[in-house]
XYZ file of C-alpha atoms in Angstrom:
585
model
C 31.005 22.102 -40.413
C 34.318 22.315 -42.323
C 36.249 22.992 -39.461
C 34.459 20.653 -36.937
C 35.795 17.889 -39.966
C 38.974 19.151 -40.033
C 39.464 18.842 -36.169
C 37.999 15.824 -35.949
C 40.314 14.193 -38.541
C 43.280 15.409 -36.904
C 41.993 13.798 -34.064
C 41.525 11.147 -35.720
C 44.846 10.778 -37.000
C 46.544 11.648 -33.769
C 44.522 9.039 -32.486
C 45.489 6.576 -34.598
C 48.880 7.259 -33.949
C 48.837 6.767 -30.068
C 46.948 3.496 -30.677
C 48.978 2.071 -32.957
C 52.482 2.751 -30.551
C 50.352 1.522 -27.372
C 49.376 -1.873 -29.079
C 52.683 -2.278 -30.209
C 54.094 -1.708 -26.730
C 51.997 -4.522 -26.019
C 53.988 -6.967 -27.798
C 57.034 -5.664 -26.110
C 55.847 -5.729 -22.811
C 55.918 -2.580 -20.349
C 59.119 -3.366 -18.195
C 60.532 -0.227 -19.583
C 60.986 1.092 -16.713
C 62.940 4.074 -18.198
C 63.831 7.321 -16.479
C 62.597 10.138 -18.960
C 63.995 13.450 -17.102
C 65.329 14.841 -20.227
C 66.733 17.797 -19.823
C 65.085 20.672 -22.449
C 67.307 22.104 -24.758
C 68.905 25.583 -23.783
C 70.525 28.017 -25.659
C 73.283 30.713 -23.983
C 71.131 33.449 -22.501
C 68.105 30.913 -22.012
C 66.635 31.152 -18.134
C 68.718 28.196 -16.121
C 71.726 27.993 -19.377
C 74.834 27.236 -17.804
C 77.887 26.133 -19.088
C 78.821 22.310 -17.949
C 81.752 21.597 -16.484
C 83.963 19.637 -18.899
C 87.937 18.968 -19.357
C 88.995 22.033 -20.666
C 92.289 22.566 -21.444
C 94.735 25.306 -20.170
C 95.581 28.265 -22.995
C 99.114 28.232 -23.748
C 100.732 30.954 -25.670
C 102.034 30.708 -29.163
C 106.041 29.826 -29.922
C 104.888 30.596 -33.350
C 106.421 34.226 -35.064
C 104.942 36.475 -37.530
C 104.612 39.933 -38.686
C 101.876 40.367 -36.372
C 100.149 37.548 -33.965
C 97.857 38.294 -31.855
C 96.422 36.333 -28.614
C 95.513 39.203 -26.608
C 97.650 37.468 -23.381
C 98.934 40.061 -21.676
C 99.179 44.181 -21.550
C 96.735 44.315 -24.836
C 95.975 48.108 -23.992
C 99.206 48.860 -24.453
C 98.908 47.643 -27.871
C 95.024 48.475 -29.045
C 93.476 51.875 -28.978
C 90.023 52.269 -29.279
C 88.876 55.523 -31.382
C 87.103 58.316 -30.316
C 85.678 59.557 -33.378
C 82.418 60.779 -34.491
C 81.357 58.778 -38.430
C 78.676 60.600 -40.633
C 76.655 58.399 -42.573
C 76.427 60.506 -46.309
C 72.370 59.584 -46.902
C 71.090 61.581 -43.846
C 73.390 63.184 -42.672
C 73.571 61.695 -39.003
C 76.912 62.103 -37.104
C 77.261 58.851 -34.884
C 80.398 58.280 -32.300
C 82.341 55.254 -31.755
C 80.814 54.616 -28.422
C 81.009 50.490 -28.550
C 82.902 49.502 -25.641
C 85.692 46.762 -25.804
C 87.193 44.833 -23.585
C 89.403 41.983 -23.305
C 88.349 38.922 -21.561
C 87.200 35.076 -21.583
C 84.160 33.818 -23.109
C 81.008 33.106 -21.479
C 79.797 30.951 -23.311
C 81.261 27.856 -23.951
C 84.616 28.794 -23.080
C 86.862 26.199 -25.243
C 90.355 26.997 -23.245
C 90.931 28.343 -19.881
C 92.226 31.552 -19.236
C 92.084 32.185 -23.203
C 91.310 36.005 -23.725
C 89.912 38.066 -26.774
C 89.098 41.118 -27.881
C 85.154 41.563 -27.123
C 82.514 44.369 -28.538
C 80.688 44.804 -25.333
C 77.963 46.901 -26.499
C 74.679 45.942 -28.850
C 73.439 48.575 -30.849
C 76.613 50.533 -31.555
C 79.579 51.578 -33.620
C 82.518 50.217 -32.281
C 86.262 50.931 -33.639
C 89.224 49.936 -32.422
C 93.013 49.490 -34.036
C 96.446 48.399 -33.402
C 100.389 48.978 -34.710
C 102.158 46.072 -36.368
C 105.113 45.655 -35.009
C 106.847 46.094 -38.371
C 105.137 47.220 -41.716
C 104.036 44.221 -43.495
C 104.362 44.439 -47.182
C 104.185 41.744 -49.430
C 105.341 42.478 -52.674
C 106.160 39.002 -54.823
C 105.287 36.990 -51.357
C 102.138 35.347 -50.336
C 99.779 37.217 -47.886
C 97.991 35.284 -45.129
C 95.458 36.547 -42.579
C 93.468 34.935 -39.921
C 91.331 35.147 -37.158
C 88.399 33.802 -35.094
C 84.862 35.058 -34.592
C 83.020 33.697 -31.823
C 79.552 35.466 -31.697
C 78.321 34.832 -28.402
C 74.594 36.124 -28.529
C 74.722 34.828 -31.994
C 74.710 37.810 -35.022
C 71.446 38.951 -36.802
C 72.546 41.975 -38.081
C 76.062 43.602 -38.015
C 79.798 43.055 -39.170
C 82.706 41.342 -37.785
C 85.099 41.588 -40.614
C 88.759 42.865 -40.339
C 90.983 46.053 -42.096
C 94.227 45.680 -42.518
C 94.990 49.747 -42.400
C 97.331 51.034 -44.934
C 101.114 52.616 -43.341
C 101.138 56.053 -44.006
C 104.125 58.394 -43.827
C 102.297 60.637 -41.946
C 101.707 57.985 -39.322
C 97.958 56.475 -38.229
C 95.842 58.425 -35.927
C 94.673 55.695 -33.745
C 92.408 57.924 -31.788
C 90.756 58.858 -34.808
C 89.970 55.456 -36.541
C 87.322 55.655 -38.849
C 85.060 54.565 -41.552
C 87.430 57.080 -43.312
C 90.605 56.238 -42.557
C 92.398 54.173 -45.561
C 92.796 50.154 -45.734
C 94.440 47.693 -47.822
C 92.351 45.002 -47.254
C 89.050 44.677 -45.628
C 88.125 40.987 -45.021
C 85.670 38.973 -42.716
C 82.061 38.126 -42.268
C 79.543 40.414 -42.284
C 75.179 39.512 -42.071
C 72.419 41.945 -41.933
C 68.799 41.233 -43.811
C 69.507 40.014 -47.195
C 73.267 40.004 -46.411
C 75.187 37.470 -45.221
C 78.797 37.290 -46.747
C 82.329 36.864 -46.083
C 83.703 40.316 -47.885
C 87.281 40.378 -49.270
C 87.988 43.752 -50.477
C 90.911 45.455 -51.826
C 91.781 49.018 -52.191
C 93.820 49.567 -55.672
C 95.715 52.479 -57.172
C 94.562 53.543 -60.600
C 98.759 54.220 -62.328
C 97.675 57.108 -63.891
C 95.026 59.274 -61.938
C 96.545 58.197 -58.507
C 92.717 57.433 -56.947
C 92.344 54.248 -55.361
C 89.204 51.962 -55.996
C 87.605 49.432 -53.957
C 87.153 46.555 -55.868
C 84.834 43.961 -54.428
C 84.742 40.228 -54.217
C 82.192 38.780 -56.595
C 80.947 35.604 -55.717
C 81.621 36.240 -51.706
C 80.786 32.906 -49.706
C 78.391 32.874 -46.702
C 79.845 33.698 -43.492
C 79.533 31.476 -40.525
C 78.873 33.383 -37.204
C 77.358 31.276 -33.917
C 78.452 30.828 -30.680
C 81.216 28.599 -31.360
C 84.702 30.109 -32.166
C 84.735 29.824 -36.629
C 88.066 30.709 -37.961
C 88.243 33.263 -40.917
C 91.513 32.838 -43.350
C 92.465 34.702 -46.306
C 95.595 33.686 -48.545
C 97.008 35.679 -51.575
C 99.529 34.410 -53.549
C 102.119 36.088 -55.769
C 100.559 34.472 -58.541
C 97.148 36.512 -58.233
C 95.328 33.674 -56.939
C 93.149 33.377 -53.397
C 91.936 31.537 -51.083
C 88.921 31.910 -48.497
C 88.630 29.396 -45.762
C 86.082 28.981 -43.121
C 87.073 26.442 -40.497
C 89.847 24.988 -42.741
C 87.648 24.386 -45.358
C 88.157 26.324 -48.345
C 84.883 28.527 -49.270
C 85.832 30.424 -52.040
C 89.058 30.695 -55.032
C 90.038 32.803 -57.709
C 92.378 35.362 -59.272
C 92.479 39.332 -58.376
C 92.260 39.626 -62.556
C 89.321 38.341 -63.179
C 87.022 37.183 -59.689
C 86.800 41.231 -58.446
C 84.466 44.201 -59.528
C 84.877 46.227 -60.898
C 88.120 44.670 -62.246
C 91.652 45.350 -61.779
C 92.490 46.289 -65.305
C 90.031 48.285 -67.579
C 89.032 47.476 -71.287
C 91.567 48.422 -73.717
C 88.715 50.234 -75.960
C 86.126 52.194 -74.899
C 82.411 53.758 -76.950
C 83.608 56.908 -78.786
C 80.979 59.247 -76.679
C 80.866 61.617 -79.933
C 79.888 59.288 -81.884
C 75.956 59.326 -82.945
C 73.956 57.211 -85.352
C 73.452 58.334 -89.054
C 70.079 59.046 -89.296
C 69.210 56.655 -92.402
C 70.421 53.701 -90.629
C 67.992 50.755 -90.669
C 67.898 48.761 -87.356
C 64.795 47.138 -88.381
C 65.437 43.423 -89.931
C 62.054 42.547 -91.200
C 59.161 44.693 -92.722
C 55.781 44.003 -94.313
C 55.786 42.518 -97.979
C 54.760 45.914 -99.845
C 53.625 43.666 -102.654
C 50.923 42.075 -101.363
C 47.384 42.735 -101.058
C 44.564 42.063 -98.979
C 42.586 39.268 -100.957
C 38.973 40.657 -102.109
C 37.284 37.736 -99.781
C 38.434 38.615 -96.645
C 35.912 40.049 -94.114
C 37.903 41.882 -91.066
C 34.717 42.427 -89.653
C 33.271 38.896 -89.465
C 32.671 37.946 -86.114
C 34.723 34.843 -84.457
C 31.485 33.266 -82.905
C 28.028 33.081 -84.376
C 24.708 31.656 -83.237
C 24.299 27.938 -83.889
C 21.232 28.061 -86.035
C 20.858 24.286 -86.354
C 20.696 24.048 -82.592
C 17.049 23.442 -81.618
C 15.336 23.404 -77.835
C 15.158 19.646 -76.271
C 11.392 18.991 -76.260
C 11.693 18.232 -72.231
C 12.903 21.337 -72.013
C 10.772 22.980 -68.626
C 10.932 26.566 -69.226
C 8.796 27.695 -66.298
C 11.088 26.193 -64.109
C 14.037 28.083 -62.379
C 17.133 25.954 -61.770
C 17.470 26.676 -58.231
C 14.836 26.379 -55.564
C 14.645 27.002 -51.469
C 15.692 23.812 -49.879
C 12.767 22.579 -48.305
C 14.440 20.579 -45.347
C 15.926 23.930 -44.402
C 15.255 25.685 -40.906
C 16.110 28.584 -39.309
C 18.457 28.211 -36.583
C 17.312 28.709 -33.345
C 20.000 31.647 -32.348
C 18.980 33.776 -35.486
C 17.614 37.297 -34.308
C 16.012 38.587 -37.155
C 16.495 41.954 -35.776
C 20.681 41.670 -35.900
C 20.944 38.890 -38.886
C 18.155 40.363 -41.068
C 15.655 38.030 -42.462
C 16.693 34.481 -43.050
C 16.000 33.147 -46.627
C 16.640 29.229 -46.932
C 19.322 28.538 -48.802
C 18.916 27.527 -52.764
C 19.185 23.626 -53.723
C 19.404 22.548 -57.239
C 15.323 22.310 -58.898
C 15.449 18.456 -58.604
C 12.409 19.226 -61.563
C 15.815 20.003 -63.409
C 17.710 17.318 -62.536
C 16.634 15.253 -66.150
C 15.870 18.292 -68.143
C 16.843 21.789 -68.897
C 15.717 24.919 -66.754
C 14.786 27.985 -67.685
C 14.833 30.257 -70.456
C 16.701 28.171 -73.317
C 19.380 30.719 -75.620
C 20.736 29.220 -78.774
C 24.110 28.274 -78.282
C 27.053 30.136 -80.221
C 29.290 28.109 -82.581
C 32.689 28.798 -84.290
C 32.237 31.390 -86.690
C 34.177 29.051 -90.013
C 34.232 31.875 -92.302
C 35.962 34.015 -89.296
C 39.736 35.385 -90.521
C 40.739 38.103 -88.113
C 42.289 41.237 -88.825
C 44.738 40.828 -92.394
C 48.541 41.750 -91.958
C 50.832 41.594 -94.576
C 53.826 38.754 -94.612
C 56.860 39.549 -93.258
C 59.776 39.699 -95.664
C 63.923 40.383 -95.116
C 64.294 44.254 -94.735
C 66.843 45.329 -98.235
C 67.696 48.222 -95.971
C 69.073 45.987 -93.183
C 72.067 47.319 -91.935
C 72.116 45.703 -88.488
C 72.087 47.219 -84.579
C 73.916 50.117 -84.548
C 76.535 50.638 -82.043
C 79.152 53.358 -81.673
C 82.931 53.172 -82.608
C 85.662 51.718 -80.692
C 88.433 53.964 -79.234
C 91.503 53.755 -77.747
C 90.558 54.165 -73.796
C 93.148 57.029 -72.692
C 92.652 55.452 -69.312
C 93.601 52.325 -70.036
C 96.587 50.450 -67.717
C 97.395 46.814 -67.132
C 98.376 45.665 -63.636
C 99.154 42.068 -63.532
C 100.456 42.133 -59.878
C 97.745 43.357 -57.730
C 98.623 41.063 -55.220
C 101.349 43.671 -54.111
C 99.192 45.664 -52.535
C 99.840 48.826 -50.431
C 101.912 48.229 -47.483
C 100.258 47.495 -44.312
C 100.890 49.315 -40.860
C 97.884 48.435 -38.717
C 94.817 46.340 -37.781
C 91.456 47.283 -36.878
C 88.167 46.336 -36.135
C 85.441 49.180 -37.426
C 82.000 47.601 -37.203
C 78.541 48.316 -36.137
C 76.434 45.494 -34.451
C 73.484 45.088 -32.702
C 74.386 42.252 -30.977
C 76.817 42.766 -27.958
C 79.847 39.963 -26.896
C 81.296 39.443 -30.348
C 84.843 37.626 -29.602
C 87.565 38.268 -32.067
C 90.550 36.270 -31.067
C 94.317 34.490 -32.164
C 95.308 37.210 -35.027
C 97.718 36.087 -37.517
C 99.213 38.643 -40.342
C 102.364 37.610 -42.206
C 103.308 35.287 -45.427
C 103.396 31.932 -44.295
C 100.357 29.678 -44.983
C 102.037 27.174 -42.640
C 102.638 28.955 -39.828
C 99.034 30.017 -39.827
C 97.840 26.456 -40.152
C 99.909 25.456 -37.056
C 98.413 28.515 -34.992
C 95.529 26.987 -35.996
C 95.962 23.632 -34.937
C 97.352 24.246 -31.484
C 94.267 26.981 -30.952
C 91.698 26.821 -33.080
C 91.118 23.105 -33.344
C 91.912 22.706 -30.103
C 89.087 25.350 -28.490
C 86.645 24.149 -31.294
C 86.265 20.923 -30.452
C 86.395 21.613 -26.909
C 82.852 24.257 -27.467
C 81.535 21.286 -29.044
C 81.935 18.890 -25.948
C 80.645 21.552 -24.019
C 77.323 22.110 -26.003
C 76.766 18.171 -25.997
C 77.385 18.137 -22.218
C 75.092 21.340 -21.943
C 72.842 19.574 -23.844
C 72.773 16.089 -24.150
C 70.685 13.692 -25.962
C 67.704 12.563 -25.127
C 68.011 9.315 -23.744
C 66.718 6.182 -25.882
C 64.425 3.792 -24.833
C 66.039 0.080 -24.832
C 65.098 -2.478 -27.813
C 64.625 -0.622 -30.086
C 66.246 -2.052 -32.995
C 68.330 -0.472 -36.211
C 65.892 1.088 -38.885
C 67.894 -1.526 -41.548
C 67.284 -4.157 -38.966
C 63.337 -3.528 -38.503
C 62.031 -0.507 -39.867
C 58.544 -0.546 -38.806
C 59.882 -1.565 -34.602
C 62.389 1.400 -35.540
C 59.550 4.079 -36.377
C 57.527 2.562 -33.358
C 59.900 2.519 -31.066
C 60.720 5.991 -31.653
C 57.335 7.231 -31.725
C 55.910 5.469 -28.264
C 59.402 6.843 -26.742
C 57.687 10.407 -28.228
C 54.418 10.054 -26.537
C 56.088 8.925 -23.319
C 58.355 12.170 -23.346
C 55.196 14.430 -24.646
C 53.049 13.118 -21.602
C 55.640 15.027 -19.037
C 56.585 17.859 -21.203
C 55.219 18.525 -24.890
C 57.254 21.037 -25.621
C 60.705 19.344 -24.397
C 59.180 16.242 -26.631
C 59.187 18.404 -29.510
C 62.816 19.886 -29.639
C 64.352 16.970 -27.887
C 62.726 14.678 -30.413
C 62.346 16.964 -33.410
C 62.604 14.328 -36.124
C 60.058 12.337 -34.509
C 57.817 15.776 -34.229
C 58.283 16.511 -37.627
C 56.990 12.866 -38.554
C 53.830 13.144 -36.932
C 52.821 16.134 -38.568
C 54.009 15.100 -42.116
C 51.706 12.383 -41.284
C 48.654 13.861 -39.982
C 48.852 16.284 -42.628
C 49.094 13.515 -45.381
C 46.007 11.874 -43.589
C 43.893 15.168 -43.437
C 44.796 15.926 -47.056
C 43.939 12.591 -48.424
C 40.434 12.808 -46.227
C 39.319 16.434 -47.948
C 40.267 15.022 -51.512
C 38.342 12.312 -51.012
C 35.023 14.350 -49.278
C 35.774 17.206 -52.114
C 35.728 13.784 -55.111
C 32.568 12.962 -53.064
C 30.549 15.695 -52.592
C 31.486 16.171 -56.895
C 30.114 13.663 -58.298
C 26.204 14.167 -57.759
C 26.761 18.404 -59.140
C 29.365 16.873 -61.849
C 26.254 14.199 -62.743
C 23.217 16.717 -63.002
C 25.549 19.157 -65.139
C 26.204 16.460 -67.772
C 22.830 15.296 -68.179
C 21.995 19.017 -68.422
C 24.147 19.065 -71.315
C 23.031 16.171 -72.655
C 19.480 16.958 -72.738
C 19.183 20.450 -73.310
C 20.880 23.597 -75.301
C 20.735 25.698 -71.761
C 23.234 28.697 -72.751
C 25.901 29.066 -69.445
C 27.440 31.634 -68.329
C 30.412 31.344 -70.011
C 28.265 31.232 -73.115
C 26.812 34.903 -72.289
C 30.514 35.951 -71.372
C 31.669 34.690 -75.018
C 28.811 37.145 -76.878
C 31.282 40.147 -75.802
C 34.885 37.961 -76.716
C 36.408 37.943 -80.279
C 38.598 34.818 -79.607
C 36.474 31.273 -79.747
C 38.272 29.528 -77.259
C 36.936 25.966 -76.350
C 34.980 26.364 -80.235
C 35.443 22.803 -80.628
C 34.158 21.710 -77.307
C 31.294 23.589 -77.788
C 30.215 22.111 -81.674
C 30.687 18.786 -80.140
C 27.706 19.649 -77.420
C 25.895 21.041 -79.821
C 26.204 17.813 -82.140
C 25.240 15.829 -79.309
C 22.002 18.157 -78.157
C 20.889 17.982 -81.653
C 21.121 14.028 -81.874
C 19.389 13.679 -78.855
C 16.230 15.923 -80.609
C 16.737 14.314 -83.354
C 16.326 10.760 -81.770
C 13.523 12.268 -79.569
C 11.664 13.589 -82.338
């Protein structure tokens, strides 16, 4: 029955619905003769996506210098070298090879500039590594660092990295061939999502001044990376004063200082535990101990019990002990499909005695009362401990490791760049590579590439997707709120007649509306059939207690508790049973 209710009131309210937008189209008359061919919504690699057609501008190559720029034109295997080494992961053991393909070619999918070619990790499901010389080692020593790129994630990115390293020069030279998860960086910086993570990592390897061993110290408060199939640009700037900057799309995302925003930090503590150091064994941590001069007093019982048998408490004289409080309903039948065979023997269900409706059922228990000369178990007060000597801790030290850097922005030079990432998506674009010190510069590769292709993706979604179209007269919410919501909704129905589903992402505002509202309905329906169905159970249990001492269950469960909780609800019944026998008598 409960779920023949429930679909009916859905019905109901779906019913309702329709109604009310078909007599309102009544007012309006039904010249709307409106063309609904909306076209369903379609992602890249949905059956029948194709990219529209749109004014796309030509690609133009940068005037712009730097250290190292990147816009993968012309001749980029000449310049890139992907690796062909193996990478053991140090948990199990498993040796895995760089087999991720790359190649360098236009998007396809929502290409924002013609003949505009990036870097692309063909593969899904693999390690991929691949690096390239700067032209001249970049270091950056008192001057501000800048790095940027785009990530365009074609297939979109559910689990795998598209950040950057900015490979540290060595005197012995990079092995290109044998770029690794080993192979030392400066700086390791760009988005990266799997599971629980999704983060933009800056990282930065630093040189302890004494021992000589580097440490990667870690971004704290990392923003969330943006990867979809539009082209998001990724920028990093370090100044000479220690500060940073993370944008995402020219907004900034994330700033702080290399001192104090990286862990573990830059600089260690000046002191340090002294590790030989041990606590004196009579030191007193503890603050507070038992009064020793106090006793407990002669009168108190430890063993008196919290809740006692109310002796006062006598049995209503209408009491009907040779009733039982429950009976077989007597309208009851068997159903007509019940094979006594597979379902066992059917037994009517049990109905409230209606004998028992006035008067108490049953065998009648004295009620159990608040026990008032109850105390519980006697502690001693709690005084100030004269021993006291506070938490112990060991002594300070001079840390013999201790160094202060205040210029980590100089970081180790840089002689190459390199993408080292495993994905399981394939067609991850990384494009327009800028390394070098000026925060300008980078903002005007930006603008005449970035901004430029952006916008155009965006026209091209729209046009791959346009809006639904809108049915005419329907006015501003502001202007008429209640035509607004009708409007909207009859245009809904129209659209859901052809195609639900196309209805429901085309219009998903609308779609989310109706079921906020039918849920609202059928939740407001079962409150009001649960109040209902209450109040005749809710009645017969509070003449019960009015008339009789009947012991519940929760009076039978409160024999085996210490605690009298609800005491005080309890001695009120009670009072109230007894006036009633009192007045009776």
């Amino acid at each position: 029955m409960t779920r023949i209710s429930l679909g009916l009131v859905s019905l109901l309210a779906l019913s309702s619905a329709v109604s009310m937008v078909n007599a309102h189209g009544g007012h309006h008359g039904h010249d709307h003769g409106h063309d609904h061919d909306q076209k369903q919504f379609k992602m890249p690699g949905d059956p029948g996506y194709t990219t529209v057609a749109a004014d796309i501008p030509e690609f133009k190559a940068t005037t712009i210098k730097a250290p190292f720029l990147e816009q993968f034109a012309e001749n980029w295997s000449d310049r890139w070298t992907a690796s062909e080494a193996t990478k053991e992961t140090t948990s199990e053991g498993e040796v895995f090879s760089y087999v991720g393909q790359w190649n360098v070619e236009e998007p396809t999918v929502y290409p924002g500039i013609k003949n505009d070619l990036g870097l692309v990790a063909k593969t899904a499901a693999a390690h991929h590594a691949i690096s390239a010389s700067l032209p001249e080692v970049v270091d950056n020593k008192d001057k501000a660092l800048v790095v940027q790129y785009e990530v365009k994630a074609q297939q979109g990115l559910e689990c795998g990295g598209a950040y950057m390293k900015l490979l540290t020069d060595s005197p012995e030279g990079i092995k290109f061939k044998e770029f690794s998860n080993e192979t030392p960086y400066t700086i390791m910086f760009g988005p990266d999502k799997c599971g629980g993570t999704n983060k933009v990592h800056f990282i930065f390897r630093h040189k302890n001044p004494i021992t000589g061993a580097y440490e990667e110290k870690h971004l704290q408060s990392a923003p969330m990376a943006k990867l979809n199939t539009f082209s998001n640009l990724y920028t990093l700037i370090v100044q000479p004063d220690q500060t940073f900057e993370i944008r995402i799309n020219g907004d900034v995302a994330s700033s702080g200082s290399l001192l104090d925003s990286f862990q573990p930090p830059v600089n260690p503590p000046k002191e340090i535990d002294d590790s030989s150091d041990s606590k004196p064994s009579d030191w007193v941590e503890e603050a507070k101990i038992p009064d020793p001069k106090t006793a407990k007093p002669e009168d108190w019982d430890e063993d008196a019990p919290a809740r006692i048998l109310d002796e006062e408490a006598t049995k209503p004289s209408d009491w009907l002990e040779d009733e039982v409080p429950e009976v077989a309903d007597p309208d009851a039948v068997k159903p007509d499909d019940w094979d006594d065979e597979e379902d066992g023997d059917w037994i009517a269900p049990a109905v409230p005695n209606p004998k028992c409706q006035d008067n108490g059922c049953g065998e009648w228990v004295r009620p159990y009362i608040s026990n008032p000369a109850y105390k519980g178990k006697w502690s001693a007060p709690m005084i100030d401990n004269p021993e006291y000597k506070g938490v112990w801790a060991p002594r300070k030290i001079a840390n013999p490791g201790f160094f202060e850097d205040l210029h980590p922005s100089n970081f180790d030079k840089i002689g190459a760049v390199g993408f080292e990432i495993w994905t399981m998506q394939k067609d991850i674009l990384f494009d327009n590579i800028y390394i070098g010190h000026s925060v300008e510069d980078a903002e005007a590769l930006a603008a005449e590439s970035w901004e430029i292709k952006y916008a155009s993706e965006k026209r091209q979604e729209e046009l791959s997707n346009p809006k639904p179209k809108s049915v005419d007269g329907i006015p501003d919410f502001k202007e008429d709120p209640a035509a607004f919501i009708v409007g909207h909704l009859r245009e809904f129905i129209e659209l859901a007649r052809e195609d639900p589903m196309n209805a429901i992402h085309s219009r998903p505002v609308v779609s989310a509306a109706i079921a906020a509202a039918v849920g609202v309905a059928l939740g407001m329906v079962l409150i009001l059939v649960g109040l209902l169905t209450a109040v005749p159970k809710t009645s017969r249990a509070a003449a019960k207690a009015k008339k009789t001492d009947e012991a519940t269950a929760d009076d039978d469960e409160d024999t085996t508790k210490v605690e009298g909780e609800g005491s005080a609800k309890e001695e009120s019944a009670v009072r109230k049973r007894t006036t009633v026998v009192e007045n009776d008598e």
